[in-house]
Tab-separated table of N, CA and C in Angstrom:
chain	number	residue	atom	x	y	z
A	1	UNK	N	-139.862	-111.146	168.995
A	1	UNK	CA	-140.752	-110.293	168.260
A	1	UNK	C	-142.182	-110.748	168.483
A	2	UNK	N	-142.946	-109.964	168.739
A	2	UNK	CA	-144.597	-109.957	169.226
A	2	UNK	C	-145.268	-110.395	167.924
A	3	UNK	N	-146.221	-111.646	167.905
A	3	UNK	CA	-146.998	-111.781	166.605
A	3	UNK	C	-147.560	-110.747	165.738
A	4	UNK	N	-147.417	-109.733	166.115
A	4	UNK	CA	-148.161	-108.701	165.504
A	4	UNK	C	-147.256	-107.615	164.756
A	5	UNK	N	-146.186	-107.537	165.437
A	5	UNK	CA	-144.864	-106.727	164.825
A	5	UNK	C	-144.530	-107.722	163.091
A	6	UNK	N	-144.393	-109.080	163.144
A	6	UNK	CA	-144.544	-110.066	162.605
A	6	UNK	C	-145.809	-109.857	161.033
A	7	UNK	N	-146.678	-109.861	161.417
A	7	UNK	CA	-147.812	-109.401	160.780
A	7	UNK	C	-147.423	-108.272	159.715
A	8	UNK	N	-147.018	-107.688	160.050
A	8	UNK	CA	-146.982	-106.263	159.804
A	8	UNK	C	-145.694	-106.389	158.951
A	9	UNK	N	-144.860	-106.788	159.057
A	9	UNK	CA	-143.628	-107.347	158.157
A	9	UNK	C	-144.631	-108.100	156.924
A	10	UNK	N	-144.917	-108.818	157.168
A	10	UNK	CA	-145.757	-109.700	156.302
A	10	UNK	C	-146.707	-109.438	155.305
A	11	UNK	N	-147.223	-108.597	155.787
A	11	UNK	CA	-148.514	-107.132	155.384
A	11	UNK	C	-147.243	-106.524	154.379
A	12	UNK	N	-146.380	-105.493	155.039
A	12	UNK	CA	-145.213	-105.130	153.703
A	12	UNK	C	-144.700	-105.496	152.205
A	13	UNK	N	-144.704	-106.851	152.819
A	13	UNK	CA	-143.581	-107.621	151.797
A	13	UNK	C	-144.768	-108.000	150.961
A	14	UNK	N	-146.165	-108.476	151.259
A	14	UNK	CA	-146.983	-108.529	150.215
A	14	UNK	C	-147.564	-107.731	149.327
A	15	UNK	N	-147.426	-106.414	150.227
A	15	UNK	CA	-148.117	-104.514	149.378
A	15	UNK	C	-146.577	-104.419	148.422
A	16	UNK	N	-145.590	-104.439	148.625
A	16	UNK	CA	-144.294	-104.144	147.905
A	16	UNK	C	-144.382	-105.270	146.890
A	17	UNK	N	-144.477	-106.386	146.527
A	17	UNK	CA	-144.564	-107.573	145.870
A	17	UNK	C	-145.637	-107.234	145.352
A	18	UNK	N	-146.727	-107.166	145.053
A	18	UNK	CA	-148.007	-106.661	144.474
A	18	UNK	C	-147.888	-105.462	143.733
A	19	UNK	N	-147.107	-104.808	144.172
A	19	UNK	CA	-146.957	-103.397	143.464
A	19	UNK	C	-145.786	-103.637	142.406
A	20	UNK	N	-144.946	-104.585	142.561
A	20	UNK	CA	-143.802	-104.822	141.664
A	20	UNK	C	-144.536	-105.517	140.745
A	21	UNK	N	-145.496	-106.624	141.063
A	21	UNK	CA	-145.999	-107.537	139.808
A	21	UNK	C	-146.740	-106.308	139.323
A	22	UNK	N	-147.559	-105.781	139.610
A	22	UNK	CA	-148.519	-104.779	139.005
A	22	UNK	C	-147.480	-104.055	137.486
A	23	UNK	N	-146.440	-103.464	138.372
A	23	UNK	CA	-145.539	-102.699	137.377
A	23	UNK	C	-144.472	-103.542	136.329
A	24	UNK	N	-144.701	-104.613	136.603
A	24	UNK	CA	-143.834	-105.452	135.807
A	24	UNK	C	-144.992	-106.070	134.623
A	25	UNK	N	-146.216	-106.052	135.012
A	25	UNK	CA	-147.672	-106.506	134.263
A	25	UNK	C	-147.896	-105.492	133.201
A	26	UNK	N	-147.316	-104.499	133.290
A	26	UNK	CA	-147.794	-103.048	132.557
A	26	UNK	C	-146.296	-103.472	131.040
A	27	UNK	N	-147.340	-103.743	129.786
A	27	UNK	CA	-145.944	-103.870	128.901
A	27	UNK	C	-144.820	-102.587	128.484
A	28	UNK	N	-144.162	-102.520	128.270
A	28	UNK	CA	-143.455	-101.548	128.015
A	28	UNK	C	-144.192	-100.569	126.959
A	29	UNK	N	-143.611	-99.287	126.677
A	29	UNK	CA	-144.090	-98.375	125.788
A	29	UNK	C	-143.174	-98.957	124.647
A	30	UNK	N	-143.860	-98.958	123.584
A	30	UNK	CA	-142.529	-99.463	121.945
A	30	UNK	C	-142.475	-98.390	121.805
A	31	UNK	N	-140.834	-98.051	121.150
A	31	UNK	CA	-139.700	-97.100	120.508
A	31	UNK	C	-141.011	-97.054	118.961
A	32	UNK	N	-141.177	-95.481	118.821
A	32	UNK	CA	-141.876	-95.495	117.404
A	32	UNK	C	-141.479	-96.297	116.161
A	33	UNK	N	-140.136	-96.482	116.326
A	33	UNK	CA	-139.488	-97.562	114.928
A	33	UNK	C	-139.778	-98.631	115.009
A	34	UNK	N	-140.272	-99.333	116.279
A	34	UNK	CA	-140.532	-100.644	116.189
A	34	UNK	C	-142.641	-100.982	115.727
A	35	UNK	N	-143.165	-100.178	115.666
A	35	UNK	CA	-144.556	-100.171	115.408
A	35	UNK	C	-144.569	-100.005	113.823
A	36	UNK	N	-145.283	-100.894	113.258
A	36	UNK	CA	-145.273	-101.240	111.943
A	36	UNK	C	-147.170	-100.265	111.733
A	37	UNK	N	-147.085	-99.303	110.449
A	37	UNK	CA	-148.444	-98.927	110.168
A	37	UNK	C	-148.843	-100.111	108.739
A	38	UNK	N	-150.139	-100.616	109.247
A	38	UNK	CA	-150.574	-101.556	107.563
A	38	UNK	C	-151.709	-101.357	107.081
A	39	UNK	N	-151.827	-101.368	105.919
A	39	UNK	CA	-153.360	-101.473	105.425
A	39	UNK	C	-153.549	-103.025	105.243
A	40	UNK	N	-154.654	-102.657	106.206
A	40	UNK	CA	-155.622	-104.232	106.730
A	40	UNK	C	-156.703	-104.499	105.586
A	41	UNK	N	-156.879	-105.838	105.020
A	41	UNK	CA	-157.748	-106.281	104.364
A	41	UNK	C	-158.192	-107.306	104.594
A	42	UNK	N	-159.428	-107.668	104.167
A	42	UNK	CA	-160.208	-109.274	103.658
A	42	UNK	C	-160.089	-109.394	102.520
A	43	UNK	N	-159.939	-110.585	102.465
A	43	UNK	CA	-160.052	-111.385	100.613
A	43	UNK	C	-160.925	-112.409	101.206
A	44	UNK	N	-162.249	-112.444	100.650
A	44	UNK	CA	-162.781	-113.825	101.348
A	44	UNK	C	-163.036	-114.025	102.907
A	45	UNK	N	-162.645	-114.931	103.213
A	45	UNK	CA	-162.157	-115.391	104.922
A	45	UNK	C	-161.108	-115.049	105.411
A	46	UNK	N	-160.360	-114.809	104.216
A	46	UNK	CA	-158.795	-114.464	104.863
A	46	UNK	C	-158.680	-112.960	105.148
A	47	UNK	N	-157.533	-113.027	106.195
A	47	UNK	CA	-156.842	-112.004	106.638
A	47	UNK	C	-156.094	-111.501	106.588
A	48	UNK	N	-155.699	-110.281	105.335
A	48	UNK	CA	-154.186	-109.654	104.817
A	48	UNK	C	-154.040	-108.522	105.511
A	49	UNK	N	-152.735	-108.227	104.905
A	49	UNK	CA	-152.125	-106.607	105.492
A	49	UNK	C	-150.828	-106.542	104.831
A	50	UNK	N	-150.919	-105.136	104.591
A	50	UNK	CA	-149.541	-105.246	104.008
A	50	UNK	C	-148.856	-103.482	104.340
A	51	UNK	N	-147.347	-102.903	104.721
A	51	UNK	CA	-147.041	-101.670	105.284
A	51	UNK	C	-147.872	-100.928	104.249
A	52	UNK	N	-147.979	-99.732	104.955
A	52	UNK	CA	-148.168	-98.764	104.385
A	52	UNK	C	-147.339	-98.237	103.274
A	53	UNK	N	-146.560	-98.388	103.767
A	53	UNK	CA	-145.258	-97.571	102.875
A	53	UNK	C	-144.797	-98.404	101.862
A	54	UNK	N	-145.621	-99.387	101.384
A	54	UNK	CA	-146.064	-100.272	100.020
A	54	UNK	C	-147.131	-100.019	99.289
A	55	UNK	N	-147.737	-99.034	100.125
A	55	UNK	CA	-149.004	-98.810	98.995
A	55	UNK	C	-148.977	-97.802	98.517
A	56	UNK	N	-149.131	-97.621	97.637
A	56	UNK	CA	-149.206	-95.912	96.328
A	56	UNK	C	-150.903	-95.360	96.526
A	57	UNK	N	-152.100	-96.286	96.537
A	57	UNK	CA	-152.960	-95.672	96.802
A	57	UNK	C	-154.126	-97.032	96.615
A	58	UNK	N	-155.209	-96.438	97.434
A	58	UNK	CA	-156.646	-97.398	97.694
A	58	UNK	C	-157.401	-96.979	96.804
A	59	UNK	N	-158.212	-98.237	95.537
A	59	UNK	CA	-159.530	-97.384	94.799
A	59	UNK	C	-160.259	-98.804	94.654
A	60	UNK	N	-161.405	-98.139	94.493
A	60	UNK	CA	-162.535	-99.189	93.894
A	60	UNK	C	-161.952	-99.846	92.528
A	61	UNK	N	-162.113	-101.412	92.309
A	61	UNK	CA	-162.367	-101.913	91.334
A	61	UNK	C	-163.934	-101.517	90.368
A	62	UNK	N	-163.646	-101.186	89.132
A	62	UNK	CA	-164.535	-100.897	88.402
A	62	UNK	C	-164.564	-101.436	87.099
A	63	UNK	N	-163.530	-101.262	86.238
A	63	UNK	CA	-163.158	-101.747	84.997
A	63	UNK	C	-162.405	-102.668	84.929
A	64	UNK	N	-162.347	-103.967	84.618
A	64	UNK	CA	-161.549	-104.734	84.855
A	64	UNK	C	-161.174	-105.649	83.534
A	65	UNK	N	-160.019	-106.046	83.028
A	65	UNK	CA	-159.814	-107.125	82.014
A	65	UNK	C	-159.100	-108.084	82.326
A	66	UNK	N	-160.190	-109.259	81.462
A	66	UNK	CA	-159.692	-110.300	82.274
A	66	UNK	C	-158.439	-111.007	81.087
A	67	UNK	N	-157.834	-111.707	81.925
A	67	UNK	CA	-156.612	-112.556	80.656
A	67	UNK	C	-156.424	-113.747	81.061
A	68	UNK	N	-156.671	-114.635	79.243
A	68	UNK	CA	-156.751	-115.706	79.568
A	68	UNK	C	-155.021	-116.266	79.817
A	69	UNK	N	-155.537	-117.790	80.152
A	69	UNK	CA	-153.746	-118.025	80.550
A	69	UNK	C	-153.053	-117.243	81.547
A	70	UNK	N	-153.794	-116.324	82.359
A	70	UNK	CA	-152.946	-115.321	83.617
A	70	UNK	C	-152.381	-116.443	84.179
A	71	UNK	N	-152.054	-116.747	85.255
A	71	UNK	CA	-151.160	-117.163	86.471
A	71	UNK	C	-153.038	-117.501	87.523
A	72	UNK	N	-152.840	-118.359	88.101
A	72	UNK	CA	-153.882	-118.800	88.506
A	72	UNK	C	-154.445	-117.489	89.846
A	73	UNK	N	-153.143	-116.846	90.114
A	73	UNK	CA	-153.699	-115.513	91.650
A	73	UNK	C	-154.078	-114.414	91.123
A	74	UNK	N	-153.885	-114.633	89.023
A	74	UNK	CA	-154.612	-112.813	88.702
A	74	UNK	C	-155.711	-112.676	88.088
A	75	UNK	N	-156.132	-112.131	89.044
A	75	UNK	CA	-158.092	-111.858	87.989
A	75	UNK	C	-157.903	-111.281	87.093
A	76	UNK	N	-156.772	-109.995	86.955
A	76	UNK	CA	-157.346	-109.232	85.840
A	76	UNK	C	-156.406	-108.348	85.810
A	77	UNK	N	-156.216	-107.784	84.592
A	77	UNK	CA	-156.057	-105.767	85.075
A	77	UNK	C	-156.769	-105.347	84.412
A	78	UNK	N	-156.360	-104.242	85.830
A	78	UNK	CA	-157.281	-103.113	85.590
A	78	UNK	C	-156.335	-101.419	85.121
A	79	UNK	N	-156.542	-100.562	85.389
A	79	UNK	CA	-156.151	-99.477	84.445
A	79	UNK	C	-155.939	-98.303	85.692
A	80	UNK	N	-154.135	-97.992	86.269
A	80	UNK	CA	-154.343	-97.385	87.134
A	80	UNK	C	-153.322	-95.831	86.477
A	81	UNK	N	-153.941	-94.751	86.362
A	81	UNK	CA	-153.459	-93.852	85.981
A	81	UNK	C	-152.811	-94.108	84.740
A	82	UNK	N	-154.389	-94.373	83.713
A	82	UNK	CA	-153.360	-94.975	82.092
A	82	UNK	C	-152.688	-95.980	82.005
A	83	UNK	N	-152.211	-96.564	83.063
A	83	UNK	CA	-150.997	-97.926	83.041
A	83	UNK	C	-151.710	-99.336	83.801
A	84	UNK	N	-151.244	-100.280	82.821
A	84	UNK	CA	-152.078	-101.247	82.821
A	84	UNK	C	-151.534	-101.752	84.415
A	85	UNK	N	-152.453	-102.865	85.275
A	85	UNK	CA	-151.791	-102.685	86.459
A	85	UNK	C	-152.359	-104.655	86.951
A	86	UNK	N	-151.815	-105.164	87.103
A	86	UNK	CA	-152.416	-106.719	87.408
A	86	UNK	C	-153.142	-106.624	88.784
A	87	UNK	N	-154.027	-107.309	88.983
A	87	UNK	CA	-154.696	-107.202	89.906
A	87	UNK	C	-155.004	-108.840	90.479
A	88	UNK	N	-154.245	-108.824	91.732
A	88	UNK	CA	-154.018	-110.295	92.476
A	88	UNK	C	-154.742	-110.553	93.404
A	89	UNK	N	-155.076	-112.003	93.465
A	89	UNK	CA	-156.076	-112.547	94.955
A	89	UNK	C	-155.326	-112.547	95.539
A	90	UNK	N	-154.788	-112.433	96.734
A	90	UNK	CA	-154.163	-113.094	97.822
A	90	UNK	C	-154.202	-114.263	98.362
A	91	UNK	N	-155.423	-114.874	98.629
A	91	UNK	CA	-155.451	-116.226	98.658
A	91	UNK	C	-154.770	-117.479	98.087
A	92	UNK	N	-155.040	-116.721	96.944
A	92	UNK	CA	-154.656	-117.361	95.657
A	92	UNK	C	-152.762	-117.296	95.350
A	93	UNK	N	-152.811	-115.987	95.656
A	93	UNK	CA	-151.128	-116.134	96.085
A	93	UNK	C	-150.723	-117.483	96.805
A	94	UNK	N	-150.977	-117.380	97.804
A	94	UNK	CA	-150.375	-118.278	98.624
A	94	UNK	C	-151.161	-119.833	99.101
A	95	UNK	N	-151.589	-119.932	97.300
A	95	UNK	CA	-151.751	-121.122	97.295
A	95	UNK	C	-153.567	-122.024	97.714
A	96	UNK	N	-154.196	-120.869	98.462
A	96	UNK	CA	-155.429	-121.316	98.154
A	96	UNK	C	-156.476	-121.531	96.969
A	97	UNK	N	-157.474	-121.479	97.484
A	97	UNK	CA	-158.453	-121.390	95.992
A	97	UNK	C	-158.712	-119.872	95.831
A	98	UNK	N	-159.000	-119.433	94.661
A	98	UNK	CA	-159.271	-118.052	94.147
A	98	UNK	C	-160.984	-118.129	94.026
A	99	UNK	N	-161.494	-116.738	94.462
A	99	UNK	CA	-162.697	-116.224	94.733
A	99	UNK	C	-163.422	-116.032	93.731
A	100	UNK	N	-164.630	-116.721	94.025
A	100	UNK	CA	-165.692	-116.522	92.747
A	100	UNK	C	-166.410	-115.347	92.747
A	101	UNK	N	-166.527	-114.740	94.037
A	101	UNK	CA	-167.064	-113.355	93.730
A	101	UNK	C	-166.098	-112.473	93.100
A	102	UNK	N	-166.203	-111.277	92.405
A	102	UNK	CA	-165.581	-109.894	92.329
A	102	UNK	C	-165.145	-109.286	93.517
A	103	UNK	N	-163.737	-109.117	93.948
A	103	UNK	CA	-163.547	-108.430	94.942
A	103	UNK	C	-163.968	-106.779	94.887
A	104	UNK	N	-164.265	-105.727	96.140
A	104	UNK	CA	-164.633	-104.506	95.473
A	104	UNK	C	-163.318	-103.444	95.282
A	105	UNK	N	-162.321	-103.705	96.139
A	105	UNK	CA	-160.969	-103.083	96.668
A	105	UNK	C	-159.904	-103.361	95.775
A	106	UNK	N	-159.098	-102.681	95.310
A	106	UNK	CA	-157.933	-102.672	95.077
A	106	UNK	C	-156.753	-101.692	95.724
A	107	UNK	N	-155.448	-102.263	96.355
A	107	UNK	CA	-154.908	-101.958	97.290
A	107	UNK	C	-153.328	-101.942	96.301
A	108	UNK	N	-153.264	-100.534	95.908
A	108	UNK	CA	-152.419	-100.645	94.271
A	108	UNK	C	-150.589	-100.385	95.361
A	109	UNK	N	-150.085	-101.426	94.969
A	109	UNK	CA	-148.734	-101.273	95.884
A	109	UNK	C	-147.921	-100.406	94.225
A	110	UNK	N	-146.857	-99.790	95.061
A	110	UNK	CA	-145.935	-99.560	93.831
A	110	UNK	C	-145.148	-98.374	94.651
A	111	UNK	N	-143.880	-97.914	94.412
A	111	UNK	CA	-143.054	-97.023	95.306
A	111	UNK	C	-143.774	-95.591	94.252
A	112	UNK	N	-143.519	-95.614	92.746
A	112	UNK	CA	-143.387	-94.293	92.369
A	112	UNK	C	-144.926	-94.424	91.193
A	113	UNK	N	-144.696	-95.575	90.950
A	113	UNK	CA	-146.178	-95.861	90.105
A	113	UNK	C	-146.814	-97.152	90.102
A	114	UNK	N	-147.918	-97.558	89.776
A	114	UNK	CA	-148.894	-98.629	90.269
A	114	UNK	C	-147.663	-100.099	89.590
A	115	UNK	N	-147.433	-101.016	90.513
A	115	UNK	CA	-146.793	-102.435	90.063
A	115	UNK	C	-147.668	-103.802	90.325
A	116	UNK	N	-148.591	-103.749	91.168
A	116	UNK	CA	-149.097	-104.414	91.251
A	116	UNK	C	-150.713	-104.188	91.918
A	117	UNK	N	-151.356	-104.851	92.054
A	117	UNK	CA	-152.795	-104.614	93.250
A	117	UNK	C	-153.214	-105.661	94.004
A	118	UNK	N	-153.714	-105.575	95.071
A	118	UNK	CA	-154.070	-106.715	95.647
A	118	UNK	C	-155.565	-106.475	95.885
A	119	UNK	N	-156.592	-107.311	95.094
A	119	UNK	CA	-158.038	-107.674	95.233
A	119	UNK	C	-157.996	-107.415	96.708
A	120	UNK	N	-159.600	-106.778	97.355
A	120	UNK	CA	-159.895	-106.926	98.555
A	120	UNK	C	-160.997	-106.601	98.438
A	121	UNK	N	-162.204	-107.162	99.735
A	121	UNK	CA	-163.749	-107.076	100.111
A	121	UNK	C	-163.590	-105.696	100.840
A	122	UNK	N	-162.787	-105.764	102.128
A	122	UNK	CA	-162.932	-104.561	102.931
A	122	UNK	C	-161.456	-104.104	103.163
A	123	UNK	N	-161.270	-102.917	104.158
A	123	UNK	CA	-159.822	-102.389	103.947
A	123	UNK	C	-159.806	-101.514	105.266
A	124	UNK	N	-158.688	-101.584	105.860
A	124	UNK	CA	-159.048	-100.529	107.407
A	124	UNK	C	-157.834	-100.061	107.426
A	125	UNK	N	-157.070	-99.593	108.590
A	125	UNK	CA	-155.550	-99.194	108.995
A	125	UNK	C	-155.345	-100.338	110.083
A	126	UNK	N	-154.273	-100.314	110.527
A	126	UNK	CA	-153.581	-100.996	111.373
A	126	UNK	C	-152.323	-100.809	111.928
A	127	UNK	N	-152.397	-100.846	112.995
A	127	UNK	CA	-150.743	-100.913	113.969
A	127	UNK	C	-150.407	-101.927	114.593
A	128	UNK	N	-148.935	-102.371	114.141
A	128	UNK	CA	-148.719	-103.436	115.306
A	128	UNK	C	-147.452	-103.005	115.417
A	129	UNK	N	-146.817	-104.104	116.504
A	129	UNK	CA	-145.430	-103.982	117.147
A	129	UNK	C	-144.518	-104.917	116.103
A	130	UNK	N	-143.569	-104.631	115.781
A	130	UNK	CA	-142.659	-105.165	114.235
A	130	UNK	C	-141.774	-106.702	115.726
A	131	UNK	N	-142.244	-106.858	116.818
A	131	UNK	CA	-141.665	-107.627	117.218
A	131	UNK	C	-142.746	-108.942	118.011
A	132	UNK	N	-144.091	-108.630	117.179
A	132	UNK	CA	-144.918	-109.281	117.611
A	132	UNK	C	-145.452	-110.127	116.769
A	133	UNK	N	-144.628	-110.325	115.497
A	133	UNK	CA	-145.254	-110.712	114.195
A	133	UNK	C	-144.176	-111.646	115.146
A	134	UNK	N	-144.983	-113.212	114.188
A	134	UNK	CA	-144.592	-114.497	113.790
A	134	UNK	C	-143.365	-114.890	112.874
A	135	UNK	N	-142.609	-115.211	112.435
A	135	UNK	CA	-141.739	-115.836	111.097
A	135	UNK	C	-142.763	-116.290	110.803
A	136	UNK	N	-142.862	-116.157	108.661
A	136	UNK	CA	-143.058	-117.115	107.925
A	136	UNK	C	-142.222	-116.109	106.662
A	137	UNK	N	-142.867	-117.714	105.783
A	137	UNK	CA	-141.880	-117.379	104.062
A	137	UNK	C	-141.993	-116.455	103.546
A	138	UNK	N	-141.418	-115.618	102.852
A	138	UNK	CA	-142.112	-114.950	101.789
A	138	UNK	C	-143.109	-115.567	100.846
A	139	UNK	N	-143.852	-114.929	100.186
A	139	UNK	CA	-144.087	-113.437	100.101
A	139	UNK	C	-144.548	-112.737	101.493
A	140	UNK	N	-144.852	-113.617	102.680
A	140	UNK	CA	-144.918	-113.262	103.718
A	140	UNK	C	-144.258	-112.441	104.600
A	141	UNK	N	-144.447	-111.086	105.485
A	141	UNK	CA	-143.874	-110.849	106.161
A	141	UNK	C	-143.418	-111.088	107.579
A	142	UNK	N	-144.667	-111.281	107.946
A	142	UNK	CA	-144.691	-111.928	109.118
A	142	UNK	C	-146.794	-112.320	109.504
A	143	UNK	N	-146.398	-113.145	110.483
A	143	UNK	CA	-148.024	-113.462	111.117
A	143	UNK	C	-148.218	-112.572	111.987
A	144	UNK	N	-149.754	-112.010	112.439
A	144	UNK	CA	-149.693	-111.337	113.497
A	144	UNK	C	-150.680	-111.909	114.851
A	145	UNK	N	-150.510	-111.806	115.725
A	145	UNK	CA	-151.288	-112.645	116.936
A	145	UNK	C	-152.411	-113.039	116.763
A	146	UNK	N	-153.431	-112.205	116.202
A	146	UNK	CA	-154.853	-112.705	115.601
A	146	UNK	C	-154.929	-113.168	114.506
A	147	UNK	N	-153.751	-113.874	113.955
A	147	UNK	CA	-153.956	-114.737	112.760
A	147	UNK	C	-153.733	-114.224	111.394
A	148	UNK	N	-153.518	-112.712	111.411
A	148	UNK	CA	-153.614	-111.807	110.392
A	148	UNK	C	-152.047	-111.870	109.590
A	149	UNK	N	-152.109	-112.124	108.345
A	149	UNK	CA	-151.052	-112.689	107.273
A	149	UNK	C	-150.352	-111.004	106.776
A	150	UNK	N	-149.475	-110.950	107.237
A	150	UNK	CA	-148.764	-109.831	106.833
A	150	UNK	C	-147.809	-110.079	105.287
A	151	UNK	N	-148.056	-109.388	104.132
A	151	UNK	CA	-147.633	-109.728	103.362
A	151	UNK	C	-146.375	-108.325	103.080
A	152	UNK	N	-145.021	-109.175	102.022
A	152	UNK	CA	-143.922	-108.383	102.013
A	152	UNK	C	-144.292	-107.824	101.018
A	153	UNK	N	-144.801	-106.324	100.887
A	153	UNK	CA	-144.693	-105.569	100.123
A	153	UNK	C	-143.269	-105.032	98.569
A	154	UNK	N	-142.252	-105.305	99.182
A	154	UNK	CA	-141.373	-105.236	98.312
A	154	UNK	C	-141.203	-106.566	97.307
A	155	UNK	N	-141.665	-107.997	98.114
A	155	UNK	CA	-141.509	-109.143	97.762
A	155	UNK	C	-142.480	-109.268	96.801
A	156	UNK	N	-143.750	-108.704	96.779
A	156	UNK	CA	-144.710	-108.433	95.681
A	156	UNK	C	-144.463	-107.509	94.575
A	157	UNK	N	-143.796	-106.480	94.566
A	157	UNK	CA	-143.381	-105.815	93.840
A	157	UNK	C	-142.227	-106.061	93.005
A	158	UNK	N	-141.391	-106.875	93.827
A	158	UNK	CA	-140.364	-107.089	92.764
A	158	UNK	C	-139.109	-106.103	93.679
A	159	UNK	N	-138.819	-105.686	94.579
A	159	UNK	CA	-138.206	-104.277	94.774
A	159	UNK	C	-137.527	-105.165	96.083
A	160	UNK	N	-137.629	-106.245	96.305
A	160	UNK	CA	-136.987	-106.672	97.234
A	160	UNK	C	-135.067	-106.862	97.004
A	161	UNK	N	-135.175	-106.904	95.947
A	161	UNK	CA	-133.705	-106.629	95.504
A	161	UNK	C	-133.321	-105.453	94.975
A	162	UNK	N	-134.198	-104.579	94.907
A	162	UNK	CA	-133.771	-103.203	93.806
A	162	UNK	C	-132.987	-102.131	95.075
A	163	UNK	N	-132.182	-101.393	94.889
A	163	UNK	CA	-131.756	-100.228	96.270
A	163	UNK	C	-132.954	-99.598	96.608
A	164	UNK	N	-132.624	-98.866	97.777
A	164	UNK	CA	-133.563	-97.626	98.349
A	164	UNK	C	-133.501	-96.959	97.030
A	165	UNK	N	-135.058	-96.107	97.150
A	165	UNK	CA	-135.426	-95.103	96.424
A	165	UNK	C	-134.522	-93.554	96.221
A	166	UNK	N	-133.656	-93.576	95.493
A	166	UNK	CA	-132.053	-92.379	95.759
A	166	UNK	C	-131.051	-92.954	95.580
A	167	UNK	N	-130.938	-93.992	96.168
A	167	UNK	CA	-129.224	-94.865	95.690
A	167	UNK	C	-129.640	-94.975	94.331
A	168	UNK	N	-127.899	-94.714	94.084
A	168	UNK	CA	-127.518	-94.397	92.744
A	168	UNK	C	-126.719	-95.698	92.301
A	169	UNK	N	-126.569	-96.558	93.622
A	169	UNK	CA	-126.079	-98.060	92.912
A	169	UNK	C	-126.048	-98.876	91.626
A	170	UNK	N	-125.663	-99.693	91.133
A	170	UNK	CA	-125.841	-99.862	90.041
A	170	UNK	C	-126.738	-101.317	89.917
């Protein structure tokens, strides 16, 4: 075989190999069930989130009461549709120090009516892949690559043992 016939083999196997890494570099498309939607927050420095489908609804903190003797993670409640509603740091959940400012956000989780709130500065949306989170403990759900603390919505609520919303279980 002529050096150049040679070449040209060589030339191939590197355009075919290049084109396989290329397509093997490209991540897969995720199955819609595996993409988690969250509402993203700050408390402070920190970085929460928690599903969507834990939250009943987003409002400004405005009125707030405070109680003495709370639990060291609750500022307060506040008053969500008539019903009194606790309102939690997150930080403070899980063990840091609790915030001397007023948070402005409340992020009211509850399936059918307000059970709890979680204090927040700011608040966005978010998507991730449900197979890209980290393990950790509860109340944790999982970590997410940029450091962002996914918290278990049901595990805050209390609903982590209760059935789906319709079972008639006992």
């Amino acid at each position: 075989m002529p050096g150049g016939a040679r070449e040209t083999d060589d030339q191939r196997a590197r355009r075919v190999l290049a084109q396989r890494a290329r397509a093997l570099a490209v991540p897969p498309a995720a199955p819609p069930g595996e993409s988690l939607d969250l509402v993203a927050f700050e408390a402070g420095p920190e970085r929460f989130a928690v599903a969507v489908g834990a939250v009943l609804r987003v409002e400004r903190v405005t009125a707030l009461a405070r109680v003495p003797g709370a639990a060291p993670d609750v500022i307060g409640v506040l008053s969500v549709d008539g019903r009194p509603c606790a309102l939690v740091d997150a930080p403070a959940l899980l063990g840091a120090a609790r915030a001397s400012a007023p948070r402005r956000w409340a992020i009211v989780l509850g399936e059918r009516s307000p059970e709890v709130a979680l204090a927040a500065d700011t608040v966005d949306l978010l998507r991730v892949l449900r197979g890209e989170l980290s393990a950790a403990a509860p109340p944790r759900l999982g970590i997410t690559a940029d450091a962002r603390v996914v918290l278990d919505g049901a595990v805050l609520t209390g609903g982590a043992d209760r059935p789906p919303a319709g079972d008639d279980r006992p």
